[in-house]
Amino acid sequence: MTTQSPSTNGKPKFAMYWAASCGGCEIAVLNIGEKILDVDANFEVAFWPVAMDAKYKDVEAMPDGSILLTLFNGGIRNSENEEIAKLLRRKSQILVAFGSCASEGCIPGLANLSSSNQILDTVYSTVSTDNPQGIRPQHKYAMPEGEIQIPKFYPVLRTLDQVVPVDYYMPGCPPESHQIAAVIDLVIKVLHGEAQLPPKGAVIGAGGSTVCDDCPRKRNVKLIKKFVRIQDLEHIDPELCLLEQGIPCNGPATRSGCGALCPQASAQCIGCYGPADGVVDYGARLVAAFASVIDSNDPEEIEHILDGIPDPTGQFYRFNLAGSLLRAARPAWEG
Amino acid sequence: MTNNAMNQEPKERIGVHVCHCGSNIAGMVDVEEVARWAGEQLKDRGVVIARDYKFMCSSLGQELIEKDIQEEGLTRVVVAACSPHLHENTFRTACSRAGLNPYLCELVSIREQVSWVHTDRAAATEKSKAVVSGGVERVLYSEPLEPLHVPIHPATLVVGGGIAGIQAALEIADAGFPVILVEREPSIGGHMSQFDKTFPTLDCAACILTPKMVSVGGHPNIQMFTWSEVEKVDGYVGNFTVTIRKKARFVNEELCTGCAICQEKCPKKVIDEVYEAGLGYRKAIYTPFPQAVPKYPVIDKPNCTYFQKGTCKACQKFCPTGAIDFEQQDEWITVQVGNIVLATGYDLFDPRKVTQYGYGRLANVFTSLEFERLTNAAGPTNGNIVLRDGVTVPKTVGIIHCVGSRDRNFNNYCSVICCMQSLKFAHLVHERTGATVYNFYIDMRTAYKEYDEFYQRVLEEGTLFVRGKVAEVTDAARLPGEEGKLIVQVEDTLAGKQRRIPVDMVVLSAAMVPRKDAKEVAHKFGISCNANGWFIEKHPKLDPVATMTEGIFIAGCVQGPKDIPSSVAQGAAAAARVLGRIQQGEIALEPVRASVDQDKCSGCRICNNLCPFNAIIFHEDRMVTEINAALCQGCGTCVAACPAGAISGTVFSNEQIFAQIEGLMRVNFFTEPQSAVA
Ligand SMILES: Cc1cc2nc3c(=O)[nH]c(=O)nc-3n(C[C@H](O)[C@H](O)[C@H](O)COP(=O)(O)OP(=O)(O)OC[C@H]3O[C@@H](n4cnc5c(N)ncnc54)[C@H](O)[C@@H]3O)c2cc1C
Ligand code: SF4
Ligand code: SF4
Ligand code: SF4
Ligand code: SF4
Ligand code: SF4
């Protein structure tokens, strides 16, 4: 890779941005410990609103392609998110969809089940909100001094690659610190000509298999008679696969990379590392997989077993709704 | 992370061939327009020639495709015609004649899925374009495949020694090939051995059955395992490894001469629920009937005094050859076979379920099989038709058809034989007792050779026929003359009135139902049952004895209710299919297969129990799953289930399916809702 990086101190530029996200990804980056010093040693931080003051117009003023690496976290929920995504795409040589929100929508993407009005109702008009005048945010507002604007709220949250072309994806909610460190190491090696970047479109900072592959729990042929919530179980067998104990573990469809943290702590994998390689629709895959191993032919019993999963969207699409084939439910599409 | 099929540059040279199917397709679809459109609009996708023809499947149509392949250098072919079920093979073969790998040909249906189901010509034409476009996108991802050749082991396993299994075994053995026959009961013979007479000719069942049983018993090419069951089946067509459990008989077959002294001396009488249908007794050591094949008895362990109480051994004391062996153990025998015929037959519907007919509650209500035993000269009453008390000859008998058949509460299907079997009973009652006989029927079903003639004969004998579904059989007398009788309450639909008919005896012509364990047996052999439990044939008309699993055939009532002639015909047909296979020496298997990417498989074991053909193997040591290519039939079940996306199916890969969907969308004017980015 050739990198011309017009930079005051000769170091290539680095940027990180947050769109619709919780901030966990930023914390995860800061959490990499002394590795952060390597970032500082090898990069000039050009734009990172969480860590330092910066203005959008400064970024606009940079020549196109002048930022070497941008880690973009968060989904595209409003016009500001979209504008900055497009801006950073233009300015960056390598744009990484960083974390689950940017890659596949994550928790903010679950709002794609509801229309914008339903969302605003929940935020501004429920009993827990003290809003006697029923004030709602307006995109434009006429003030005596003139019209002011806030970013426009879109009806549907989109993943980064649904808005701009993305070079790499880094899954995780948030990505594990050791994986971030490994990716930074790799980029630095590439800078020094010691390594090659993976092909465009690749998933980085994760494994090629699934969480089950890293999970030490013992498995048998799967035959499921019930689904239970983990908190409703008195005793969890510490050795046996959770799914076989009726705990709906998403490990079988989830990309490896975290080291199977949750099942090792006796909690089911909820799927934060996103779909495994070759899985096009994460939730549909899991639905098919779970349904295939239900051990009954009696429609009523099957119905009863399925009642053990009271929130199927939350179970199967917690992280992947915006990135799924359907992307959003009808009320959201209808605005 | 979406499928970008459409952005790919076409590298292939595709031919599109659109069929009129006479007016079948052309009547509703503008086929010329579809071909013209494909030639112009799909050029960027690699279509270099597109044409229509009256009958693509005719030899001229096939030649057209072959010529295009050769002259235009086609690397892919899409035929838009009928269903792949019908002509996929035709067009694939045509491609292969022209030197193109047959799996690079895609048949899309614009007949079953378009012209036959639509009424708007313009819309049907647009849909045909979409379907063609889908086929074109899909075929881009097709891969050349080679069939798998496997050798055929010359031995055959026949499971079930009823008349169907006997016929199959004899046909194959007579042709000079080894047969292994496994029967669960102590003797072969099946249901037919329980009957006295068989409709419509009234031949004596034993007279025509026992010679066949004896032939089986003595046949040099038949190895018989009775009192045995198949425990496990591994392998695939041509190469099955079958484990048979030979249950302990406690009788040494080398020594036993079949003298039956043991049966005479055994003090323990047991109600015979199988052969005598609960009407008669046998001993704890028994052969079900005197002509049993093989002749060796078995000891029924749970009922044997010695096994239960520790003393007795009468049989051993009296056995002149010292054949009784209380120490005998179950044996497991492994055999190799190339093909398998399943002929496990049927069970009789339990008429207790139709509570209003009183079976089990009213003594003189009999099942059809009980009645067969009553009429049998070798049966518990020596062939005398008498009431449950064993002596009283009935003066009136009511025979109720369709008990548990053609009844939404139980089985929707018709059991085929019950009408004829009821007529047979009416005749036998007449002949042996002179009693008045009523037959209560819904519809009289006497199709097939000489069946209706038999009905005419029974009519002429004076049997009374009441058309109507019996509401109830009761012993509660209400009217004079009903005292001490069974009253049959029925709506006589021909006379248009309710009737109460007092009779002495009621016979319930119960349905034929699948064997209790049909589903497990089907699973063991990797075949499927329909919703009722009858084994499913490969094609209901054109392939009635093959199954979807290569090398497994079915014959007789295991496939559905039928009479003896049809069971025999199926036994012979299955044998002919097997013999054809053996003669070929090897078989080419369709390369439509699933396979596991071992790097992606996490060993989650979700798929492990799903394969209807038992093709999935789990390697415990490496924690990965593998698919046995010869066993896999490409059904796709596991492909859909694998949450890791580690399994892919040839011919139905993810890429192919998504590409096909994108192709379909190309014409469907699909647009993403604008509001998404508003
Ligand atoms: C009351 C009655 C009267 C009838 N009268 C006539 C008639 O007069 N004329 C006529 O044409 N038809 C008649 N039929 C129909 C006739 O019984 C059947 O068509 C015929 O018996 C079917 O033969 P089969 O070999 O398919 O099945 P079956 O006779 O049921 O034989 C199946 C055999 O397989 C064995 N088996 C089952 N499961 C296993 C297993 N898992 N492993 C090993 N062995 C197993 C059984 O023990 C049995 O020996 C009558 C039917 C009934 C119910
Ligand atoms: S507990 Fe979860 S991650 Fe572990 S093997 Fe079972 S399904 Fe897979
Ligand atoms: S086990 Fe699953 S939910 Fe837990 S960290 Fe790993 S991928 Fe995320
Ligand atoms: S030992 Fe058992 S089988 Fe033999 S005679 Fe006694 S009861 Fe009958
Ligand atoms: S596709 Fe899978 S489930 Fe179907 S036959 Fe093949 S291995 Fe079995
Ligand atoms: S379902 Fe997929 S990942 Fe799981 S064991 Fe089967 S092939 Fe492997």
mmCIF file of N, CA, C and O and ligand atoms in Angstrom, chain B residues 262 265-268 284-285 299 303-307 311-316 324 326, ligand 4:
data_model
loop_
_atom_site.group_PDB
_atom_site.id
_atom_site.type_symbol
_atom_site.label_atom_id
_atom_site.label_comp_id
_atom_site.label_asym_id
_atom_site.label_seq_id
_atom_site.Cartn_x
_atom_site.Cartn_y
_atom_site.Cartn_z
ATOM 1 N N CYS B 262 -42.618 -80.388 22.943
ATOM 2 C CA CYS B 262 -42.465 -79.366 23.978
ATOM 3 C C CYS B 262 -43.737 -78.548 24.131
ATOM 4 O O CYS B 262 -44.167 -78.239 25.234
ATOM 5 N N LYS B 265 -46.318 -80.443 25.979
ATOM 6 C CA LYS B 265 -46.057 -80.676 27.405
ATOM 7 C C LYS B 265 -46.029 -79.391 28.227
ATOM 8 O O LYS B 265 -46.202 -79.447 29.444
ATOM 9 N N CYS B 266 -45.753 -78.281 27.597
ATOM 10 C CA CYS B 266 -45.647 -77.030 28.359
ATOM 11 C C CYS B 266 -46.957 -76.761 29.089
ATOM 12 O O CYS B 266 -48.022 -76.742 28.492
ATOM 13 N N PRO B 267 -46.880 -76.524 30.407
ATOM 14 C CA PRO B 267 -48.100 -76.329 31.196
ATOM 15 C C PRO B 267 -48.660 -74.909 31.105
ATOM 16 O O PRO B 267 -49.763 -74.649 31.575
ATOM 17 N N LYS B 268 -47.913 -74.000 30.523
ATOM 18 C CA LYS B 268 -48.321 -72.595 30.616
ATOM 19 C C LYS B 268 -49.073 -72.139 29.359
ATOM 20 O O LYS B 268 -48.520 -72.071 28.276
ATOM 21 N N ALA B 284 -46.359 -71.317 26.367
ATOM 22 C CA ALA B 284 -45.230 -70.405 26.561
ATOM 23 C C ALA B 284 -44.117 -70.730 25.573
ATOM 24 O O ALA B 284 -43.349 -69.863 25.166
ATOM 25 N N ILE B 285 -44.019 -72.016 25.206
ATOM 26 C CA ILE B 285 -43.120 -72.360 24.092
ATOM 27 C C ILE B 285 -44.030 -72.657 22.924
ATOM 28 O O ILE B 285 -44.994 -73.414 23.029
ATOM 29 N N ILE B 299 -39.377 -69.721 23.036
ATOM 30 C CA ILE B 299 -39.925 -69.595 24.384
ATOM 31 C C ILE B 299 -40.199 -68.122 24.652
ATOM 32 O O ILE B 299 -39.337 -67.270 24.446
ATOM 33 N N ASN B 303 -43.527 -65.093 29.859
ATOM 34 C CA ASN B 303 -44.628 -65.962 30.256
ATOM 35 C C ASN B 303 -44.197 -67.369 30.654
ATOM 36 O O ASN B 303 -45.024 -68.196 31.048
ATOM 37 N N CYS B 304 -42.902 -67.646 30.551
ATOM 38 C CA CYS B 304 -42.419 -68.997 30.838
ATOM 39 C C CYS B 304 -42.265 -69.186 32.355
ATOM 40 O O CYS B 304 -41.678 -68.351 33.046
ATOM 41 N N THR B 305 -42.818 -70.275 32.851
ATOM 42 C CA THR B 305 -42.791 -70.538 34.296
ATOM 43 C C THR B 305 -41.354 -70.651 34.802
ATOM 44 O O THR B 305 -41.005 -70.109 35.852
ATOM 45 N N TYR B 306 -40.506 -71.340 34.029
ATOM 46 C CA TYR B 306 -39.126 -71.497 34.463
ATOM 47 C C TYR B 306 -38.446 -70.132 34.581
ATOM 48 O O TYR B 306 -37.829 -69.818 35.601
ATOM 49 N N PHE B 307 -38.580 -69.325 33.557
ATOM 50 C CA PHE B 307 -37.899 -68.028 33.593
ATOM 51 C C PHE B 307 -38.464 -67.134 34.684
ATOM 52 O O PHE B 307 -37.752 -66.349 35.287
ATOM 53 N N THR B 311 -38.644 -72.836 38.279
ATOM 54 C CA THR B 311 -38.849 -74.283 38.139
ATOM 55 C C THR B 311 -39.796 -74.543 36.985
ATOM 56 O O THR B 311 -40.546 -73.663 36.579
ATOM 57 N N CYS B 312 -39.757 -75.770 36.480
ATOM 58 C CA CYS B 312 -40.627 -76.263 35.407
ATOM 59 C C CYS B 312 -39.766 -77.074 34.445
ATOM 60 O O CYS B 312 -39.553 -78.250 34.645
ATOM 61 N N LYS B 313 -39.222 -76.431 33.422
ATOM 62 C CA LYS B 313 -38.351 -77.093 32.459
ATOM 63 C C LYS B 313 -39.002 -78.332 31.842
ATOM 64 O O LYS B 313 -38.296 -79.274 31.428
ATOM 65 N N ALA B 314 -40.346 -78.365 31.830
ATOM 66 C CA ALA B 314 -41.039 -79.518 31.243
ATOM 67 C C ALA B 314 -40.589 -79.730 29.802
ATOM 68 O O ALA B 314 -40.314 -80.854 29.372
ATOM 69 N N CYS B 315 -40.490 -78.643 29.071
ATOM 70 C CA CYS B 315 -40.125 -78.767 27.656
ATOM 71 C C CYS B 315 -38.773 -79.463 27.511
ATOM 72 O O CYS B 315 -38.593 -80.335 26.678
ATOM 73 N N GLN B 316 -37.864 -79.041 28.378
ATOM 74 C CA GLN B 316 -36.512 -79.604 28.279
ATOM 75 C C GLN B 316 -36.532 -81.102 28.592
ATOM 76 O O GLN B 316 -35.893 -81.894 27.900
ATOM 77 N N ILE B 324 -33.727 -77.778 23.875
ATOM 78 C CA ILE B 324 -34.071 -76.600 24.682
ATOM 79 C C ILE B 324 -32.801 -76.086 25.368
ATOM 80 O O ILE B 324 -32.067 -76.844 25.990
ATOM 81 N N PHE B 326 -31.882 -72.996 27.829
ATOM 82 C CA PHE B 326 -32.306 -71.821 28.603
ATOM 83 C C PHE B 326 -31.212 -70.776 28.702
ATOM 84 O O PHE B 326 -31.457 -69.660 29.145
HETATM 85 S S1 SF4 C 4 -39.939 -74.148 30.919
HETATM 86 FE FE1 SF4 C 4 -41.249 -72.574 30.111
HETATM 87 S S2 SF4 C 4 -41.493 -73.126 27.984
HETATM 88 FE FE2 SF4 C 4 -40.648 -74.927 28.952
HETATM 89 S S3 SF4 C 4 -42.434 -76.107 29.508
HETATM 90 FE FE3 SF4 C 4 -42.021 -74.843 31.249
HETATM 91 S S4 SF4 C 4 -43.254 -72.996 30.966
HETATM 92 FE FE4 SF4 C 4 -43.192 -74.070 29.032
#
